[in-house]
Short mmCIF file of C-alpha atoms in Angstrom, two decimals:
data_model
loop_
_atom_site.label_atom_id
_atom_site.label_comp_id
_atom_site.label_asym_id
_atom_site.label_seq_id
_atom_site.Cartn_x
_atom_site.Cartn_y
_atom_site.Cartn_z
CA MET J 506 26.18 9.76 20.37
CA ASP J 507 27.20 7.63 17.03
CA SER J 508 24.53 5.62 15.13
CA GLY J 509 24.56 2.70 12.62
CA SER J 510 26.41 -0.49 14.15
CA ALA J 511 29.17 1.56 16.21
CA ILE J 512 26.55 1.75 18.59
CA ASP J 513 28.03 -0.08 21.44
CA ARG J 514 26.00 -1.04 24.52
CA GLN J 515 26.98 0.85 26.76
CA ALA J 516 25.13 3.67 24.03
CA PHE J 517 21.79 1.36 23.43
CA ASP J 518 21.35 1.03 27.46
CA PHE J 519 22.17 5.19 27.79
CA LEU J 520 19.27 5.79 24.80
CA ALA J 521 17.25 2.31 25.99
CA ARG J 522 16.76 4.16 29.67
CA ALA J 523 16.42 7.77 28.17
CA ALA J 524 13.23 6.20 26.17
CA GLY J 525 11.70 4.74 28.88
CA LEU J 526 13.20 1.05 28.73
CA ASN J 527 13.26 -1.03 31.20
CA VAL J 528 17.43 -1.61 30.05
CA ASP J 529 16.82 -5.12 33.02
CA ASP J 530 14.76 -7.23 30.98
CA PRO J 531 15.73 -9.99 28.90
CA HIS J 532 14.18 -8.45 25.63
CA MET J 533 17.00 -5.94 25.94
CA GLU J 534 19.34 -8.71 24.77
CA GLU J 535 17.21 -9.39 21.46
CA LEU J 536 16.32 -5.38 20.94
CA PHE J 537 19.96 -4.84 21.26
CA PRO J 538 21.35 -6.41 17.97
CA TYR J 539 18.79 -5.88 16.00
CA VAL J 540 18.68 -2.24 17.07
CA GLN J 541 22.55 -2.59 15.54
CA ASN J 542 22.00 -4.17 12.46
CA ALA J 543 18.73 -1.24 12.17
CA LEU J 544 20.79 1.10 12.13
CA ALA J 545 23.83 -0.36 10.42
CA ALA J 546 21.35 -0.90 7.01
CA ASN J 547 20.48 3.13 6.96
CA GLU J 548 24.22 4.24 7.52
CA GLY J 549 24.43 5.49 4.06
CA LEU J 550 22.32 8.40 5.20
CA ARG J 551 25.50 10.25 6.32
CA ASN J 552 27.09 10.29 3.07
CA ILE J 553 24.41 11.81 1.37
CA ASP J 554 25.68 14.83 0.21
CA THR J 555 22.67 17.60 1.32
CA SER J 556 24.10 20.72 1.08
CA GLY J 557 20.96 22.93 -0.12
CA PHE J 558 18.14 21.12 0.74
CA GLU J 559 16.49 22.09 4.32
CA PRO J 560 14.81 19.34 5.74
CA GLU J 561 11.22 18.54 4.52
CA ALA J 562 9.87 18.59 7.74
CA SER J 563 7.22 19.98 6.68
CA PHE J 564 5.91 17.98 3.29
CA ASP J 565 3.65 19.00 -0.04
CA SER J 566 4.58 17.28 -3.16
CA ALA J 567 3.38 20.06 -4.97
CA HIS J 568 5.89 21.86 -3.66
CA PHE J 569 8.30 20.49 -6.16
CA TYR J 570 6.84 19.69 -9.52
CA GLN J 571 5.23 22.95 -10.02
CA GLY J 572 5.73 24.11 -13.27
CA MET H 1195 -26.29 -14.09 -13.31
CA GLU H 1196 -24.00 -16.90 -11.84
CA PRO H 1197 -23.04 -15.83 -8.14
CA LEU H 1198 -19.67 -16.47 -9.42
CA GLU H 1199 -19.66 -14.00 -11.77
CA LEU H 1200 -20.88 -11.01 -9.99
CA CYS H 1201 -18.28 -11.53 -7.78
CA TYR H 1202 -15.64 -11.40 -10.29
CA MET H 1203 -17.05 -8.62 -12.38
CA SER H 1204 -15.90 -4.77 -12.05
CA ALA H 1205 -17.52 -2.12 -9.92
CA GLY H 1206 -17.52 -0.64 -13.78
CA GLU H 1207 -19.50 -3.35 -15.30
CA LEU H 1208 -21.71 -4.28 -11.92
CA SER H 1209 -22.61 -0.88 -11.32
CA ARG H 1210 -24.40 -0.40 -14.33
CA LEU H 1211 -25.98 -3.98 -14.35
CA ILE H 1212 -27.15 -2.27 -10.60
CA ARG H 1213 -28.09 1.63 -12.16
CA ASP H 1214 -30.29 -0.47 -14.64
CA ARG H 1215 -32.04 -2.82 -12.36
CA GLN H 1216 -30.43 -5.89 -14.19
CA VAL H 1217 -29.14 -7.36 -10.77
CA SER H 1218 -29.60 -5.93 -6.95
CA PRO H 1219 -27.57 -5.13 -4.35
CA VAL H 1220 -29.20 -7.99 -2.73
CA GLU H 1221 -28.46 -10.34 -5.43
CA VAL H 1222 -24.72 -9.08 -5.03
CA ILE H 1223 -23.87 -8.83 -1.36
CA ASP H 1224 -25.75 -12.64 -1.05
CA ALA H 1225 -23.13 -13.14 -4.21
CA HIS H 1226 -19.84 -12.40 -2.40
CA LEU H 1227 -21.36 -13.56 1.32
CA ALA H 1228 -21.70 -16.99 -0.14
CA ARG H 1229 -17.99 -16.93 -2.35
CA ILE H 1230 -16.34 -15.36 1.45
CA GLU H 1231 -18.08 -18.78 3.07
CA ALA H 1232 -16.02 -20.81 0.24
CA THR H 1233 -13.06 -19.16 1.36
CA GLU H 1234 -12.28 -17.58 4.23
CA PRO H 1235 -10.88 -20.81 5.12
CA THR H 1236 -8.30 -20.65 2.14
CA LEU H 1237 -7.13 -17.06 2.94
CA ASN H 1238 -8.50 -15.42 6.18
CA SER H 1239 -8.10 -11.94 4.24
CA PHE H 1240 -10.59 -11.19 6.98
CA ILE H 1241 -10.75 -9.86 10.96
CA THR H 1242 -14.21 -9.21 10.68
CA LEU H 1243 -17.27 -9.93 9.20
CA LEU H 1244 -20.27 -7.77 8.97
CA PRO H 1245 -22.99 -10.11 7.01
CA ASP H 1246 -25.83 -8.60 8.50
CA HIS H 1247 -25.03 -5.22 8.42
CA ALA H 1248 -24.07 -5.52 4.53
CA ARG H 1249 -27.19 -7.57 3.93
CA GLU H 1250 -29.10 -4.61 5.67
CA ALA H 1251 -27.62 -1.85 4.06
CA ALA H 1252 -27.99 -4.61 -0.02
CA ARG H 1253 -31.86 -4.11 0.78
CA ARG H 1254 -32.20 -0.28 1.69
CA ALA H 1255 -29.45 0.27 -1.28
CA GLU H 1256 -32.38 -2.08 -3.26
CA ALA H 1257 -35.02 -0.12 -2.41
CA GLN H 1258 -33.35 2.97 -2.83
CA ILE H 1259 -32.62 2.62 -6.64
CA GLN H 1260 -36.20 0.86 -6.97
CA ALA H 1261 -37.26 4.24 -5.55
CA GLY H 1262 -35.03 5.82 -8.70
CA ASN H 1263 -32.73 6.98 -5.91
CA TYR H 1264 -29.44 5.76 -7.80
CA ARG H 1265 -26.58 6.59 -5.94
CA GLY H 1266 -23.74 7.07 -8.77
CA PRO H 1267 -21.46 4.30 -9.67
CA LEU H 1268 -20.59 2.60 -5.67
CA HIS H 1269 -24.25 2.27 -4.78
CA GLY H 1270 -24.66 -1.10 -3.78
CA ILE H 1271 -21.28 -2.04 -4.45
CA PRO H 1272 -19.12 -4.52 -1.83
CA VAL H 1273 -16.31 -2.94 0.07
CA GLY H 1274 -13.69 -3.97 2.18
CA LEU H 1275 -11.83 -1.69 4.75
CA LYS H 1276 -8.17 -2.14 5.65
CA ASP H 1277 -8.78 -2.81 9.72
CA LEU H 1278 -7.16 0.37 10.06
CA PHE H 1279 -9.55 2.13 9.08
CA ASN H 1280 -11.79 3.41 11.73
CA THR H 1281 -15.49 2.16 11.26
CA ALA H 1282 -17.97 3.75 13.64
CA GLY H 1283 -19.61 1.03 15.96
CA VAL H 1284 -17.70 -1.19 14.26
CA ARG H 1285 -13.85 -2.77 16.44
CA THR H 1286 -10.78 -1.45 14.04
CA THR H 1287 -7.91 -3.87 15.67
CA SER H 1288 -5.19 -2.52 12.87
CA GLY H 1289 -4.50 -5.94 13.16
CA SER H 1290 -3.21 -6.44 16.97
CA ARG H 1291 -5.22 -8.21 19.36
CA VAL H 1292 -4.49 -5.32 22.05
CA LEU H 1293 -7.27 -3.62 20.24
CA ASP H 1294 -9.62 -6.11 19.93
CA ASN H 1295 -12.55 -4.36 21.60
CA PHE H 1296 -11.02 -1.11 20.21
CA ILE H 1297 -14.59 0.01 18.44
CA PRO H 1298 -14.63 3.95 17.47
CA THR H 1299 -17.48 5.74 17.61
CA GLU H 1300 -16.77 7.65 14.07
CA ASP H 1301 -15.52 6.57 10.98
CA CYS H 1302 -13.02 7.39 9.07
CA THR H 1303 -13.48 9.96 6.33
CA LEU H 1304 -13.28 7.98 3.36
CA ALA H 1305 -15.75 5.06 5.94
CA ALA H 1306 -17.77 8.20 5.28
CA ARG H 1307 -17.18 8.85 1.88
CA PHE H 1308 -17.88 4.73 0.81
CA GLN H 1309 -21.28 5.20 2.59
CA GLN H 1310 -22.19 8.68 1.17
CA ALA H 1311 -22.14 7.05 -2.40
CA GLY H 1312 -23.61 4.01 -1.23
CA ALA H 1313 -21.27 0.83 -0.96
CA ILE H 1314 -21.93 -1.89 1.15
CA LEU H 1315 -18.63 -2.33 3.31
CA LEU H 1316 -18.89 -6.12 3.90
CA GLY H 1317 -16.40 -6.23 6.74
CA LYS H 1318 -12.60 -5.87 8.05
CA LEU H 1319 -9.49 -6.84 6.27
CA ASN H 1320 -6.67 -8.36 7.56
CA MET H 1321 -3.15 -6.92 7.65
CA HIS H 1322 0.01 -6.98 8.48
CA GLN H 1323 0.67 -5.51 12.85
CA PHE H 1324 0.32 -2.15 12.81
CA ALA H 1325 0.94 -1.93 8.66
CA TYR H 1326 4.45 -2.42 10.36
CA GLY H 1327 5.93 -5.21 7.95
CA PRO H 1328 5.31 -6.17 4.21
CA THR H 1329 4.55 -9.61 3.29
CA GLY H 1330 0.74 -10.37 5.26
CA GLU H 1331 1.72 -12.81 7.60
CA ASN H 1332 -0.48 -11.95 11.18
CA PHE H 1333 0.23 -13.89 14.71
CA ASP H 1334 -2.43 -12.40 16.46
CA TYR H 1335 -5.42 -12.92 13.82
CA GLY H 1336 -3.55 -15.62 11.65
CA HIS H 1337 -1.17 -14.54 8.13
CA MET H 1338 -3.52 -13.91 5.47
CA HIS H 1339 -3.01 -16.14 2.06
CA ASN H 1340 -2.53 -15.68 -1.56
CA PRO H 1341 -5.48 -17.05 -3.31
CA TRP H 1342 -2.59 -18.33 -6.27
CA ASN H 1343 -1.10 -21.04 -4.14
CA PRO H 1344 -1.52 -20.89 -0.01
CA GLU H 1345 1.05 -21.36 0.74
CA MET H 1346 2.41 -18.19 -0.73
CA VAL H 1347 2.56 -14.68 1.34
CA THR H 1348 -0.08 -12.54 -0.08
CA GLY H 1349 2.24 -8.96 0.88
CA GLY H 1350 1.49 -6.42 3.21
CA SER H 1351 1.00 -4.45 5.04
CA SER H 1352 -2.76 -4.37 3.50
CA GLY H 1353 -2.62 -8.43 2.57
CA GLY H 1354 -6.44 -9.11 3.29
CA SER H 1355 -6.81 -6.51 1.02
CA GLY H 1356 -5.24 -7.75 -1.82
CA SER H 1357 -6.54 -11.90 -0.93
CA ALA H 1358 -9.86 -10.37 -1.18
CA ALA H 1359 -9.95 -8.26 -4.25
CA ALA H 1360 -8.26 -11.37 -6.80
CA ALA H 1361 -10.34 -14.21 -4.65
CA GLY H 1362 -13.01 -11.95 -5.83
CA GLN H 1363 -14.37 -11.63 -1.99
CA CYS H 1364 -14.74 -7.64 -2.37
CA THR H 1365 -15.34 -5.79 -5.34
CA ILE H 1366 -13.35 -2.68 -3.83
CA THR H 1367 -10.68 -2.87 -0.78
CA MET H 1368 -8.92 -0.30 0.50
CA GLY H 1369 -5.14 -0.49 1.81
CA SER H 1370 -2.70 1.91 3.13
CA ASP H 1371 0.99 2.53 1.89
CA THR H 1372 4.17 3.32 3.61
CA GLY H 1373 6.49 1.87 2.04
CA GLY H 1374 4.94 -0.21 -0.10
CA SER H 1375 1.24 -1.32 1.94
CA VAL H 1376 -1.05 -1.26 -1.26
CA ARG H 1377 0.79 -2.25 -4.32
CA ILE H 1378 2.95 -5.10 -2.88
CA PRO H 1379 -0.17 -6.97 -1.66
CA ALA H 1380 -1.42 -6.19 -6.07
CA ALA H 1381 1.97 -6.95 -7.23
CA LEU H 1382 1.91 -10.03 -5.42
CA CYS H 1383 -1.96 -11.03 -5.86
CA GLY H 1384 -2.27 -10.47 -9.02
CA ILE H 1385 -4.35 -7.06 -9.34
CA VAL H 1386 -4.63 -3.01 -9.11
CA GLY H 1387 -3.17 -1.10 -6.66
CA LEU H 1388 -2.85 2.59 -6.65
CA LYS H 1389 -1.33 4.62 -4.19
CA PRO H 1390 -2.15 8.27 -5.18
CA THR H 1391 -0.76 11.37 -5.30
CA TYR H 1392 0.42 12.12 -0.44
CA GLY H 1393 -2.47 14.91 -0.10
CA LEU H 1394 -5.11 13.60 -2.41
CA VAL H 1395 -6.90 11.11 -0.21
CA SER H 1396 -7.59 11.62 3.45
CA ARG H 1397 -5.82 9.53 6.08
CA ALA H 1398 -8.08 10.91 8.85
CA GLY H 1399 -9.55 8.17 10.80
CA LEU H 1400 -6.75 5.79 9.95
CA THR H 1401 -4.05 4.69 12.62
CA PRO H 1402 -0.68 5.70 11.25
CA LEU H 1403 2.76 4.13 10.68
CA SER H 1404 4.49 7.24 9.19
CA TRP H 1405 2.53 10.41 8.89
CA ARG H 1406 4.67 11.82 6.78
CA LEU H 1407 4.74 8.08 4.77
CA ASP H 1408 1.37 6.60 4.28
CA HIS H 1409 -0.80 6.41 1.92
CA PRO H 1410 -4.33 4.82 1.08
CA GLY H 1411 -5.11 3.81 -2.23
CA PRO H 1412 -7.47 1.68 -3.80
CA MET H 1413 -6.59 -2.44 -4.52
CA VAL H 1414 -9.21 -3.46 -7.13
CA ARG H 1415 -9.40 -5.82 -10.11
CA THR H 1416 -9.35 -3.36 -13.00
CA VAL H 1417 -7.99 0.58 -13.69
CA GLU H 1418 -10.89 1.59 -14.14
CA ASP H 1419 -12.27 0.30 -10.38
CA ALA H 1420 -9.28 2.40 -9.27
CA ALA H 1421 -10.75 5.53 -11.14
CA ILE H 1422 -14.13 5.25 -9.99
CA THR H 1423 -12.80 4.74 -6.32
CA MET H 1424 -10.82 8.04 -6.53
CA ASN H 1425 -14.13 9.64 -8.24
CA ALA H 1426 -15.50 9.30 -4.89
CA ILE H 1427 -12.62 9.13 -2.06
CA ALA H 1428 -10.20 12.12 -2.90
CA GLY H 1429 -9.89 15.54 -2.36
CA HIS H 1430 -10.01 17.86 0.22
CA ASP H 1431 -11.16 16.99 3.95
CA PRO H 1432 -11.05 19.65 7.06
CA ALA H 1433 -10.17 16.43 9.47
CA ASP H 1434 -6.63 15.98 7.34
CA PRO H 1435 -4.39 18.89 7.15
CA ALA H 1436 -1.75 17.48 4.42
CA THR H 1437 -4.89 17.09 1.68
CA THR H 1438 -4.76 19.04 -1.24
CA THR H 1439 -7.60 22.61 -1.70
CA ARG H 1440 -7.05 21.67 -5.38
CA THR H 1441 -10.11 20.64 -7.95
CA VAL H 1442 -9.76 16.79 -8.28
CA PRO H 1443 -10.00 16.00 -11.54
CA ASP H 1444 -12.65 12.99 -13.20
CA TYR H 1445 -10.75 9.90 -13.09
CA THR H 1446 -12.74 7.69 -15.44
CA ALA H 1447 -12.44 10.79 -18.21
CA ALA H 1448 -8.97 9.92 -18.36
CA LEU H 1449 -9.44 6.55 -19.25
CA THR H 1450 -8.47 7.07 -23.01
CA GLY H 1451 -7.58 4.01 -24.02
CA SER H 1452 -3.93 5.15 -25.35
CA VAL H 1453 -0.39 6.14 -24.75
CA GLU H 1454 -0.52 8.85 -27.73
CA GLY H 1455 2.01 11.02 -26.87
CA LEU H 1456 2.78 9.17 -24.01
CA ARG H 1457 7.05 9.60 -22.26
CA ILE H 1458 7.95 7.03 -20.06
CA GLY H 1459 11.06 6.31 -18.51
CA ILE H 1460 13.01 3.07 -17.12
CA VAL H 1461 15.00 4.06 -14.39
CA LYS H 1462 17.91 1.50 -15.55
CA GLU H 1463 19.06 1.60 -11.80
CA TYR H 1464 16.05 -0.64 -10.91
CA PHE H 1465 16.88 -3.08 -13.89
CA GLU H 1466 20.38 -3.28 -11.92
CA ALA H 1467 19.41 -4.68 -8.62
CA PRO H 1468 18.43 -7.92 -7.68
CA LEU H 1469 15.81 -8.94 -9.76
CA ASP H 1470 14.15 -12.19 -10.37
CA SER H 1471 14.81 -12.96 -14.25
CA GLU H 1472 11.47 -14.01 -14.84
CA VAL H 1473 9.71 -11.05 -13.56
CA GLU H 1474 12.47 -8.73 -15.61
CA THR H 1475 11.17 -10.40 -18.72
CA ALA H 1476 7.99 -10.00 -18.05
CA VAL H 1477 7.86 -6.06 -17.33
CA ARG H 1478 10.53 -5.60 -19.98
CA ALA H 1479 7.61 -7.52 -22.22
CA ALA H 1480 4.93 -4.18 -21.09
CA ILE H 1481 6.83 -1.88 -21.09
CA ALA H 1482 7.39 -2.70 -24.96
CA GLN H 1483 3.68 -3.24 -25.63
CA LEU H 1484 3.68 0.11 -23.62
CA SER H 1485 6.03 1.58 -26.66
CA GLU H 1486 4.04 -0.26 -29.40
CA LEU H 1487 0.94 1.49 -28.28
CA GLY H 1488 2.52 4.63 -28.74
CA ALA H 1489 4.33 5.73 -26.35
CA THR H 1490 8.20 6.92 -26.47
CA VAL H 1491 10.39 5.20 -24.32
CA THR H 1492 13.34 6.19 -23.42
CA GLU H 1493 16.07 4.83 -20.08
CA VAL H 1494 16.93 7.37 -17.78
CA SER H 1495 18.86 7.64 -14.17
CA LEU H 1496 18.04 7.91 -10.54
CA PRO H 1497 20.85 7.61 -8.81
CA MET H 1498 19.26 7.83 -5.26
CA PHE H 1499 17.85 5.02 -5.81
CA ALA H 1500 20.28 3.36 -4.09
CA ASP H 1501 19.15 5.70 -0.60
CA ALA H 1502 15.86 4.39 -0.89
CA GLN H 1503 16.51 2.57 1.52
CA ALA H 1504 17.97 4.71 3.86
CA ILE H 1505 16.03 7.69 4.08
CA SER H 1506 12.66 6.03 3.70
CA GLY H 1507 13.32 3.17 6.18
CA THR H 1508 14.80 5.89 8.83
CA ILE H 1509 12.17 8.42 8.81
CA LEU H 1510 9.63 5.40 8.65
CA MET H 1511 11.29 4.31 11.74
CA SER H 1512 10.88 7.66 14.23
CA GLU H 1513 8.08 8.22 13.14
CA ALA H 1514 6.27 4.70 13.78
CA ALA H 1515 7.82 4.87 17.18
CA ALA H 1516 7.44 8.60 17.92
CA TYR H 1517 3.09 7.47 17.70
CA HIS H 1518 3.35 3.94 18.93
CA ARG H 1519 5.87 5.00 21.69
CA ASP H 1520 2.89 4.55 24.44
CA LEU H 1521 1.59 1.57 23.02
CA LEU H 1522 4.87 0.46 23.35
CA ALA H 1523 5.19 1.41 27.10
CA ARG H 1524 1.81 -0.01 28.22
CA ASP H 1525 1.35 -3.44 26.08
CA GLY H 1526 5.34 -3.73 24.31
CA ASP H 1527 5.36 -7.27 25.44
CA LYS H 1528 1.64 -8.39 23.49
CA LEU H 1529 2.68 -7.25 20.55
CA THR H 1530 3.92 -9.18 17.45
CA PRO H 1531 8.00 -9.99 18.33
CA SER H 1532 8.77 -8.56 15.03
CA VAL H 1533 6.58 -5.55 15.24
CA ARG H 1534 8.37 -5.12 18.92
CA LEU H 1535 11.60 -5.18 17.29
CA ARG H 1536 10.64 -2.43 14.90
CA LEU H 1537 8.74 -0.21 16.53
CA GLU H 1538 11.34 -0.35 19.77
CA ALA H 1539 14.17 0.47 17.11
CA GLY H 1540 13.03 4.13 16.13
CA LEU H 1541 13.81 4.86 19.51
CA PHE H 1542 17.02 4.49 18.87
CA VAL H 1543 17.42 7.20 15.90
CA THR H 1544 18.29 10.49 16.67
CA ALA H 1545 16.97 13.61 16.19
CA ALA H 1546 19.64 14.45 13.63
CA ASP H 1547 19.47 11.37 12.14
CA TYR H 1548 15.89 11.76 11.64
CA LEU H 1549 16.75 15.52 10.30
CA LYS H 1550 18.98 14.53 7.66
CA ALA H 1551 16.78 11.67 5.93
CA GLN H 1552 14.31 14.83 5.51
CA GLN H 1553 17.45 17.08 3.97
CA ALA H 1554 18.42 13.77 1.74
CA ARG H 1555 14.46 13.49 0.90
CA ALA H 1556 14.15 17.28 0.06
CA ARG H 1557 17.05 16.25 -2.66
CA PHE H 1558 16.01 12.44 -4.02
CA ASN H 1559 12.62 14.77 -4.78
CA TYR H 1560 14.38 17.31 -6.96
CA GLU H 1561 16.20 14.82 -8.37
CA MET H 1562 12.96 13.23 -9.98
CA SER H 1563 11.47 16.39 -9.82
CA GLN H 1564 14.12 16.32 -12.72
CA LEU H 1565 13.35 12.92 -14.25
CA PHE H 1566 9.77 13.70 -14.59
CA GLN H 1567 10.77 16.82 -16.57
CA GLU H 1568 12.29 14.69 -19.16
CA VAL H 1569 9.77 12.21 -18.89
CA ASP H 1570 6.12 12.04 -18.30
CA LEU H 1571 6.09 8.30 -16.66
CA LEU H 1572 8.30 5.88 -14.93
CA ALA H 1573 7.91 2.04 -15.03
CA GLY H 1574 9.72 -0.57 -13.77
CA PRO H 1575 8.79 -3.95 -11.91
CA SER H 1576 6.56 -3.44 -8.44
CA GLU H 1577 7.78 -6.30 -7.42
CA PRO H 1578 11.53 -7.73 -7.76
CA ILE H 1579 9.97 -11.79 -7.08
CA THR H 1580 6.85 -13.38 -6.81
CA ALA H 1581 4.99 -14.13 -3.61
CA PRO H 1582 7.66 -15.92 -1.76
CA PRO H 1583 6.29 -18.85 1.58
CA ILE H 1584 4.80 -17.24 4.54
CA LEU H 1585 7.63 -17.02 7.36
CA ALA H 1586 10.50 -16.97 5.03
CA THR H 1587 12.96 -14.12 5.98
CA GLU H 1588 15.12 -14.65 2.75
CA VAL H 1589 14.36 -15.22 -0.80
CA PRO H 1590 17.08 -16.09 -3.41
CA ILE H 1591 16.88 -14.34 -6.24
CA GLY H 1592 19.19 -15.31 -8.93
CA ASP H 1593 22.47 -16.68 -7.12
CA ARG H 1594 22.15 -14.24 -4.31
CA THR H 1595 20.00 -14.37 -1.29
CA VAL H 1596 18.19 -11.35 -0.01
CA GLY H 1597 15.89 -10.18 2.88
CA THR H 1598 12.55 -10.67 2.13
CA VAL H 1599 11.22 -7.44 3.78
CA GLY H 1600 14.37 -5.34 1.64
CA ALA H 1601 13.50 -7.11 -1.62
CA LEU H 1602 9.41 -6.69 -1.30
CA THR H 1603 9.92 -2.90 -0.28
CA GLN H 1604 13.09 -1.81 -2.82
CA TYR H 1605 10.73 -0.67 -5.77
CA THR H 1606 8.18 1.02 -4.24
CA ARG H 1607 9.55 2.95 -0.91
CA PRO H 1608 11.45 5.84 -3.57
CA TYR H 1609 7.42 7.03 -4.71
CA ASN H 1610 6.65 6.86 -0.79
CA ILE H 1611 9.40 9.38 -0.32
CA SER H 1612 9.06 11.47 -3.51
CA GLY H 1613 4.55 10.76 -2.50
CA THR H 1614 3.91 11.34 -6.82
CA PRO H 1615 1.49 8.80 -8.12
CA ALA H 1616 2.32 4.97 -8.31
CA ILE H 1617 -0.03 2.21 -9.91
CA SER H 1618 1.14 -1.47 -10.09
CA VAL H 1619 -0.74 -3.39 -12.63
CA PRO H 1620 -1.02 -7.17 -13.95
CA CYS H 1621 1.81 -7.70 -16.29
CA GLY H 1622 1.96 -11.70 -16.29
CA PHE H 1623 2.31 -14.64 -14.54
CA SER H 1624 5.66 -17.11 -13.55
CA GLN H 1625 6.23 -20.85 -14.88
CA ALA H 1626 4.42 -21.38 -10.77
CA GLY H 1627 1.86 -19.59 -12.06
CA MET H 1628 2.23 -16.90 -9.56
CA PRO H 1629 1.49 -12.43 -10.26
CA MET H 1630 3.71 -10.07 -11.26
CA GLY H 1631 3.19 -6.41 -11.98
CA LEU H 1632 4.50 -3.54 -13.44
CA GLN H 1633 4.83 -0.07 -11.60
CA LEU H 1634 4.06 2.83 -13.43
CA ALA H 1635 4.64 5.93 -11.95
CA GLY H 1636 3.62 9.79 -12.69
CA ARG H 1637 4.48 13.98 -11.48
CA ALA H 1638 2.12 14.76 -8.44
CA PHE H 1639 -1.50 15.11 -8.76
CA GLU H 1640 -0.69 13.48 -12.48
CA ASP H 1641 -2.73 10.34 -10.79
CA ALA H 1642 -5.08 10.69 -14.37
CA THR H 1643 -2.22 9.90 -16.48
CA VAL H 1644 -0.71 6.85 -14.49
CA LEU H 1645 -4.02 5.27 -14.37
CA ARG H 1646 -4.04 6.68 -18.57
CA ALA H 1647 -1.70 4.97 -18.91
CA ALA H 1648 -2.38 1.37 -17.15
CA HIS H 1649 -5.68 1.01 -18.31
CA ALA H 1650 -4.37 1.24 -21.61
CA TYR H 1651 -1.72 -1.20 -21.10
CA GLU H 1652 -4.22 -3.29 -18.94
CA GLN H 1653 -6.76 -2.82 -21.87
CA SER H 1654 -4.18 -4.66 -24.28
CA THR H 1655 -3.78 -7.29 -22.61
CA GLY H 1656 -5.97 -10.07 -21.06
CA TRP H 1657 -3.94 -10.54 -17.68
CA HIS H 1658 -6.24 -8.64 -15.52
CA LEU H 1659 -8.90 -11.21 -16.46
CA GLN H 1660 -7.06 -14.93 -15.29
CA ARG H 1661 -8.56 -15.79 -11.99
CA PRO H 1662 -6.97 -17.90 -8.90
CA PRO H 1663 -7.27 -21.34 -8.55
CA VAL H 1664 -9.23 -20.66 -4.54
#
């Protein structure tokens, strides 16, 4: 699945179903463009060079600053 | 003493009078309740007001102090808590009618610590629904209004905390900060807002927005009051696994009035982003003032500032959606439409992108740690603009028009990513009379240094002494 502005309606509907949303709800017509914009706003994330960095899944800020 | 003077006294000043029995907690609470009655129709700071509880607690505090059992600087001090802090027996709505009848059976750790210190809870403060928005608009309980101009937003999400402290409705308020929700309303309402180091202040019993970005913090009128509050609330809590086991210092002892020897870095990228010229002038003047006071000021660079939105946005969206997933399924159609959309959008972030954001966060934190080898503090604007009009979705900055949400979180998000302490302290007023804030940020667990510098700056100015016209 490609995220960002490239998300198309088919992918949106697939993920919406997987998330338990009712894809027949008229609300989806509002949600679809919102999701497109929201993911597009974060698209730059993929261009960040993160080689050598593990995910901060267990975050402890002290880990980084103890001299 | 005039009731209004009691309302605008700092906790530091008020506590000395209470301790010396020159003022009774009953007088203090009565003055604040009268102030709330007079200003609440304009401001709408509170979701739930507790006048009977507060008067009873004040009488109890008065009796204790008369009997020689003075508990310390928060004894008899009026406090307000953002309405996502659980309070036993008092409804806690998180700013949503969906939780209108939710009455917790236990206090959150911070409410318990305030109570233990003898503080008096005046009520639960209005907020952006589920803390998911930086403006302080609330369609369920009414919008919050800025005391400096009620047509303008307070900022959010802790908007009621900002207006209540700025207008003298409470001496101390508490907010929570996931992308700026303490510092944004602090800057826009002209008060002090501290986002402490992640893990220094317990989140136990607070409705989460994002587990790895949420930071509770004090919103007050002086830096000394932020330090006094931190002395009461900081430290390990077994109920919050993220809290530190480090020894917590006396934060008031750090307020030496001196910045001599401190190295302050101005992040050049902050001034390349959209920034109102009046705000820029005020912030540069504030930094020059710190230099005159003895700090060494140099320019530094944080290239990943440009990535802060994507990193924190991805983490926030995913975690907020994960936490509120059941609520969305059950009551999605009862939520404020913009909040519902934000929450639902998080369901479309892939696990791979969430983990990529956490990887990027690690790199961001590494870069910031490198900066903190060169300098002790980072300085810049808290906000690129003064408070915009209520319900404005876009704001003009210079010759550009930018989205309100992005603008308001532009300078605050980086320190939610890093988890490092950051404070907003008043640094002037626009020609239209709206407050502006200077943001100072320090190394993790060096909150005392942040407070020290903010205090020295504050004491060299009179901005914190200004009162809103409300």
